[in-house]
């Protein structure tokens, strides 16, 4: 199988895992669970804002997220043949943003449940977006040097 299609299958699998984790968080996280002196835990939180809970009206966040996803998909399609290294990082950002959009459309807010240290409670989609962005930055920095 072609390398780029393998990436697409991996991204589909990661998207399914992300949606399953939110389903499980909604179904089974009633009071929360903490360990490691409350440094690590699962706590269900509904986040109506955007990054780090910043307050933004739902319609505006949907429009912004939708435009970003469309632009990223266009970048993947445009670069699919020549720049295969972009597929994974852009794909991670796309599926993270898409999953959060599904939450906004379905629940009116984002489902967050991962509590790690001092950081705001987040979800796997948020982690995918951050990891994809860091991977993209790392790839670009490596290419310039």
Backbone as numpy.savetxt, mean C-alpha at the origin, in Angstrom:
# Nx Ny Nz CAx CAy CAz Cx Cy Cz
8.60 -18.79 -17.92 7.76 -17.60 -17.92 8.64 -16.36 -17.92
8.23 -15.36 -18.62 8.92 -14.09 -18.73 9.05 -13.42 -17.36
10.18 -12.76 -17.10 10.46 -12.12 -15.81 9.41 -11.08 -15.44
9.02 -10.26 -16.39 8.05 -9.19 -16.06 6.67 -9.76 -15.74
6.29 -10.88 -16.37 5.01 -11.49 -16.05 5.07 -12.17 -14.69
6.25 -12.63 -14.31 6.42 -13.18 -12.96 6.19 -12.09 -11.93
6.73 -10.89 -12.21 6.50 -9.75 -11.31 5.01 -9.47 -11.18
4.29 -9.50 -12.27 2.85 -9.22 -12.23 2.10 -10.27 -11.41
2.49 -11.53 -11.53 1.87 -12.57 -10.71 2.19 -12.38 -9.23
3.42 -12.00 -8.94 3.80 -11.72 -7.55 2.98 -10.56 -7.01
2.82 -9.51 -7.81 2.03 -8.35 -7.38 0.57 -8.72 -7.13
0.01 -9.56 -7.97 -1.36 -10.02 -7.76 -1.47 -10.80 -6.46
-0.51 -11.66 -6.20 -0.49 -12.43 -4.97 -0.38 -11.50 -3.75
0.50 -10.51 -3.81 0.67 -9.55 -2.71 -0.63 -8.77 -2.49
-1.29 -8.38 -3.57 -2.57 -7.66 -3.45 -3.61 -8.53 -2.72
-3.68 -9.80 -3.09 -4.63 -10.70 -2.43 -4.31 -10.85 -0.94
-3.03 -10.99 -0.62 -2.61 -11.09 0.79 -3.01 -9.82 1.53
-2.80 -8.67 0.93 -3.14 -7.40 1.57 -4.63 -7.32 1.86
-5.46 -7.70 0.91 -6.91 -7.66 1.12 -7.33 -8.67 2.18
-6.70 -9.83 2.21 -7.02 -10.85 3.22 -6.66 -10.34 4.61
-5.52 -9.64 4.75 -5.14 -9.13 6.08 -6.15 -8.11 6.58
-6.68 -7.29 5.69 -7.70 -6.32 6.13 -8.99 -7.03 6.50
-9.36 -8.05 5.75 -10.55 -8.83 6.09 -10.38 -9.45 7.47
-9.24 -10.06 7.71 -8.99 -10.69 9.01 -8.98 -9.66 10.14
-8.39 -8.50 9.88 -8.38 -7.45 10.89 -9.80 -7.02 11.24
-10.65 -6.88 10.24 -12.04 -6.49 10.48 -12.82 -7.59 11.20
-12.57 -8.83 10.87 -13.32 -9.95 11.43 -12.89 -10.31 12.85
-11.60 -10.21 13.14 -11.10 -10.80 14.38 -10.42 -9.84 15.35
-10.25 -8.58 14.99 -9.59 -7.64 15.88 -10.63 -6.81 16.61
-11.03 -7.32 17.75 -12.04 -6.61 18.53 -11.41 -5.68 19.56
-10.53 -6.22 20.38 -9.92 -5.43 21.45 -8.45 -5.13 21.20
-7.87 -5.76 20.22 -6.46 -5.56 19.94 -5.60 -6.61 20.62
-4.39 -6.70 20.18 -3.42 -7.65 20.72 -2.07 -6.97 20.72
-1.37 -7.02 21.86 -0.07 -6.36 21.97 0.94 -7.29 22.61
2.20 -7.14 22.21 3.28 -7.89 22.83 4.52 -7.01 22.85
5.59 -7.54 23.38 6.87 -6.81 23.42 6.70 -5.45 24.11
6.09 -5.47 25.28 5.85 -4.26 26.07 5.10 -3.20 25.26
4.06 -3.65 24.57 3.21 -2.80 23.75 3.94 -2.14 22.58
5.10 -2.67 22.21 5.84 -2.13 21.09 5.32 -2.67 19.76
4.71 -3.85 19.80 4.22 -4.52 18.61 2.80 -4.99 18.87
1.89 -4.70 17.95 0.52 -5.12 18.18 -0.38 -4.98 16.98
-1.58 -5.46 17.18 -2.64 -5.34 16.19 -3.78 -4.60 16.86
-4.17 -3.51 16.26 -5.23 -2.67 16.82 -6.02 -2.07 15.66
-7.30 -2.38 15.61 -8.15 -1.91 14.51 -8.46 -0.43 14.66
-8.15 0.32 13.62 -8.40 1.77 13.60 -8.96 2.13 12.23
-9.96 2.97 12.22 -10.51 3.49 10.96 -9.89 4.85 10.73
-9.21 5.00 9.59 -8.47 6.22 9.29 -9.17 6.99 8.17
-9.82 8.10 8.51 -10.49 8.89 7.46 -9.53 9.80 6.70
-8.30 9.96 7.19 -7.36 10.87 6.57 -6.49 10.20 5.53
-5.40 10.90 5.19 -4.42 10.34 4.25 -3.16 10.01 5.05
-2.01 10.14 4.46 -0.75 9.76 5.10 -0.66 10.28 6.53
-0.36 9.37 7.44 -0.22 9.67 8.87 -1.49 10.28 9.46
-2.63 9.99 8.88 -3.90 10.45 9.41 -4.21 11.91 9.15
-3.49 12.55 8.24 -3.77 13.96 7.94 -5.18 14.09 7.40
-5.95 15.02 7.95 -7.35 15.13 7.53 -7.50 15.74 6.13
-8.15 14.99 5.26 -8.46 15.43 3.90 -9.83 14.86 3.57
-10.73 15.65 2.99 -12.05 15.11 2.63 -11.93 13.88 1.73
-12.83 12.92 1.93 -12.79 11.66 1.20 -12.76 11.86 -0.31
-13.59 12.77 -0.83 -13.66 12.98 -2.27 -12.31 13.44 -2.83
-11.65 14.34 -2.11 -10.36 14.85 -2.57 -9.31 13.74 -2.53
-9.31 12.95 -1.45 -8.32 11.87 -1.36 -8.57 10.82 -2.43
-9.82 10.55 -2.78 -10.13 9.60 -3.85 -9.64 10.12 -5.20
-9.85 11.40 -5.45 -9.41 12.00 -6.72 -7.89 11.97 -6.82
-7.21 12.39 -5.75 -5.75 12.40 -5.76 -5.20 10.99 -5.94
-5.72 10.05 -5.16 -5.25 8.65 -5.24 -5.53 8.07 -6.62
-6.70 8.34 -7.16 -7.05 7.83 -8.49 -6.13 8.37 -9.56
-5.82 9.66 -9.51 -4.91 10.25 -10.50 -3.50 9.67 -10.39
-3.05 9.48 -9.16 -1.72 8.90 -8.97 -1.67 7.48 -9.53
-2.70 6.69 -9.25 -2.74 5.32 -9.76 -2.74 5.31 -11.29
-3.54 6.18 -11.89 -3.60 6.24 -13.36 -2.23 6.61 -13.93
-1.57 7.60 -13.34 -0.25 8.01 -13.83 0.77 6.88 -13.66
0.71 6.17 -12.55 1.66 5.08 -12.32 1.40 3.92 -13.29
0.14 3.61 -13.53 -0.18 2.55 -14.49 0.31 2.94 -15.88
0.13 4.20 -16.24 0.63 4.68 -17.54 2.15 4.54 -17.61
2.85 4.84 -16.51 4.31 4.72 -16.48 4.73 3.26 -16.64
4.01 2.35 -15.98 4.34 0.92 -16.11 4.12 0.46 -17.55
2.98 0.83 -18.13 2.68 0.42 -19.51 3.72 0.98 -20.48
4.06 2.24 -20.30 5.02 2.89 -21.19 6.40 2.24 -21.10
6.77 1.84 -19.90 8.12 1.31 -19.67 8.18 -0.21 -19.56
7.08 -0.88 -19.86 6.99 -2.33 -19.65 8.07 -3.09 -20.40
8.38 -2.69 -21.61 9.37 -3.41 -22.41 10.81 -2.99 -22.09
11.03 -1.69 -21.97 12.40 -1.20 -21.85 12.93 -1.14 -20.42
12.09 -0.82 -19.47 12.56 -0.59 -18.10 11.85 -1.53 -17.13
12.18 -2.80 -17.22 11.51 -3.80 -16.40 11.76 -3.60 -14.90
12.85 -2.93 -14.56 13.16 -2.70 -13.15 12.11 -1.81 -12.47
11.32 -1.09 -13.25 10.28 -0.23 -12.67 9.00 -0.98 -12.30
8.83 -2.17 -12.84 7.57 -2.89 -12.64 7.30 -3.18 -11.17
8.30 -3.71 -10.46 8.08 -4.07 -9.06 7.81 -2.87 -8.16
8.68 -1.84 -8.14 8.40 -0.72 -7.22 7.11 0.03 -7.56
6.88 0.28 -8.86 5.65 0.98 -9.23 4.43 0.10 -8.97
4.58 -1.19 -9.20 3.49 -2.12 -8.93 3.13 -2.17 -7.45
4.12 -2.14 -6.57 3.84 -2.13 -5.13 3.09 -0.87 -4.73
3.51 0.26 -5.28 2.82 1.53 -4.97 1.38 1.47 -5.49
1.20 0.97 -6.70 -0.14 0.89 -7.30 -1.05 0.00 -6.48
-0.60 -1.20 -6.11 -1.51 -2.10 -5.39 -1.79 -1.61 -3.97
-0.81 -0.93 -3.36 -1.07 -0.34 -2.04 -2.11 0.76 -2.13
-1.94 1.65 -3.09 -2.90 2.75 -3.27 -4.27 2.22 -3.68
-4.29 1.23 -4.56 -5.56 0.65 -5.01 -6.31 0.00 -3.84
-5.61 -0.71 -3.00 -6.27 -1.33 -1.85 -6.84 -0.28 -0.90
-6.09 0.79 -0.69 -6.62 1.85 0.18 -7.82 2.56 -0.45
-7.82 2.68 -1.78 -8.99 3.26 -2.46 -10.21 2.35 -2.28
-9.99 1.05 -2.38 -11.10 0.11 -2.16 -11.69 0.31 -0.77
-10.82 0.50 0.23 -11.31 0.77 1.59 -12.15 2.05 1.63
-11.64 3.09 1.00 -12.38 4.38 1.02 -13.74 4.24 0.35
-13.79 3.52 -0.76 -15.07 3.34 -1.45 -16.02 2.45 -0.66
-15.46 1.43 -0.04 -16.31 0.46 0.67 -16.70 0.92 2.08
-15.75 1.52 2.81 -16.00 1.87 4.21 -16.00 3.38 4.47
-15.62 4.17 3.49 -15.54 5.61 3.68 -14.26 6.04 4.38
-13.40 5.09 4.71 -12.14 5.36 5.37 -11.23 4.14 5.20
-10.00 4.28 5.63 -9.02 3.20 5.45 -8.94 2.36 6.72
-8.80 1.06 6.53 -8.67 0.12 7.64 -7.19 -0.01 7.99
-6.81 0.45 9.17 -5.44 0.32 9.65 -5.45 -0.62 10.85
-4.36 -1.37 11.04 -4.36 -2.33 12.14 -2.99 -2.71 12.67
-1.91 -2.30 12.01 -0.57 -2.68 12.46 0.01 -1.60 13.35
0.36 -2.00 14.55 0.92 -1.08 15.54 2.37 -1.50 15.79
3.32 -0.68 15.34 4.73 -0.99 15.54 5.41 0.24 16.12
5.88 0.08 17.34 6.64 1.13 18.00 5.93 2.48 18.03
6.71 3.53 17.75 6.15 4.88 17.86 5.39 5.35 16.62
5.39 4.54 15.56 4.76 4.97 14.32 3.24 4.94 14.42
2.58 5.76 13.63 1.11 5.70 13.59 0.66 4.32 13.12
-0.51 3.90 13.54 -1.05 2.61 13.13 -1.26 2.65 11.62
-0.87 1.57 10.94 -0.93 1.53 9.48 -1.42 0.16 9.03
-1.42 -0.06 7.71 -1.81 -1.37 7.18 -0.74 -1.84 6.18
-0.91 -3.04 5.69 0.05 -3.59 4.75 0.15 -2.75 3.47
-0.97 -2.20 3.02 -0.96 -1.36 1.81 -0.05 -0.15 2.01
-0.11 0.46 3.17 0.77 1.60 3.46 2.23 1.17 3.40
2.52 -0.01 3.96 3.87 -0.53 3.90 4.33 -0.80 2.48
3.42 -1.29 1.64 3.76 -1.54 0.24 4.08 -0.25 -0.49
3.32 0.79 -0.22 3.56 2.10 -0.85 4.93 2.63 -0.44
5.22 2.59 0.84 6.51 3.09 1.34 7.66 2.24 0.79
7.53 0.92 0.85 8.59 0.04 0.34 8.80 0.25 -1.16
7.70 0.37 -1.92 7.81 0.62 -3.36 8.52 1.93 -3.65
8.19 2.97 -2.89 8.84 4.27 -3.10 10.32 4.20 -2.74
10.66 3.54 -1.64 12.07 3.41 -1.26 12.85 2.58 -2.28
12.23 1.52 -2.78 12.87 0.69 -3.80 13.10 1.49 -5.08
12.14 2.30 -5.46 12.27 3.14 -6.65 13.40 4.15 -6.47
13.46 4.79 -5.32 14.53 5.77 -5.03 15.89 5.06 -5.06
15.98 3.90 -4.43 17.23 3.15 -4.40 17.67 2.76 -5.80
16.73 2.28 -6.61 17.06 1.89 -7.98 17.57 3.08 -8.79
16.92 4.21 -8.65 17.32 5.39 -9.42 18.67 5.91 -8.95
18.92 5.88 -7.64 20.20 6.33 -7.12 21.32 5.40 -7.59
21.06 4.12 -7.62 22.05 3.13 -8.06 22.36 3.29 -9.55
21.37 3.65 -10.33 21.56 3.81 -11.78 22.40 5.04 -12.10
22.28 6.08 -11.27 23.02 7.34 -11.52 24.47 7.23 -11.10
24.79 6.32 -10.19 26.18 6.23 -9.71 27.02 5.26 -10.50
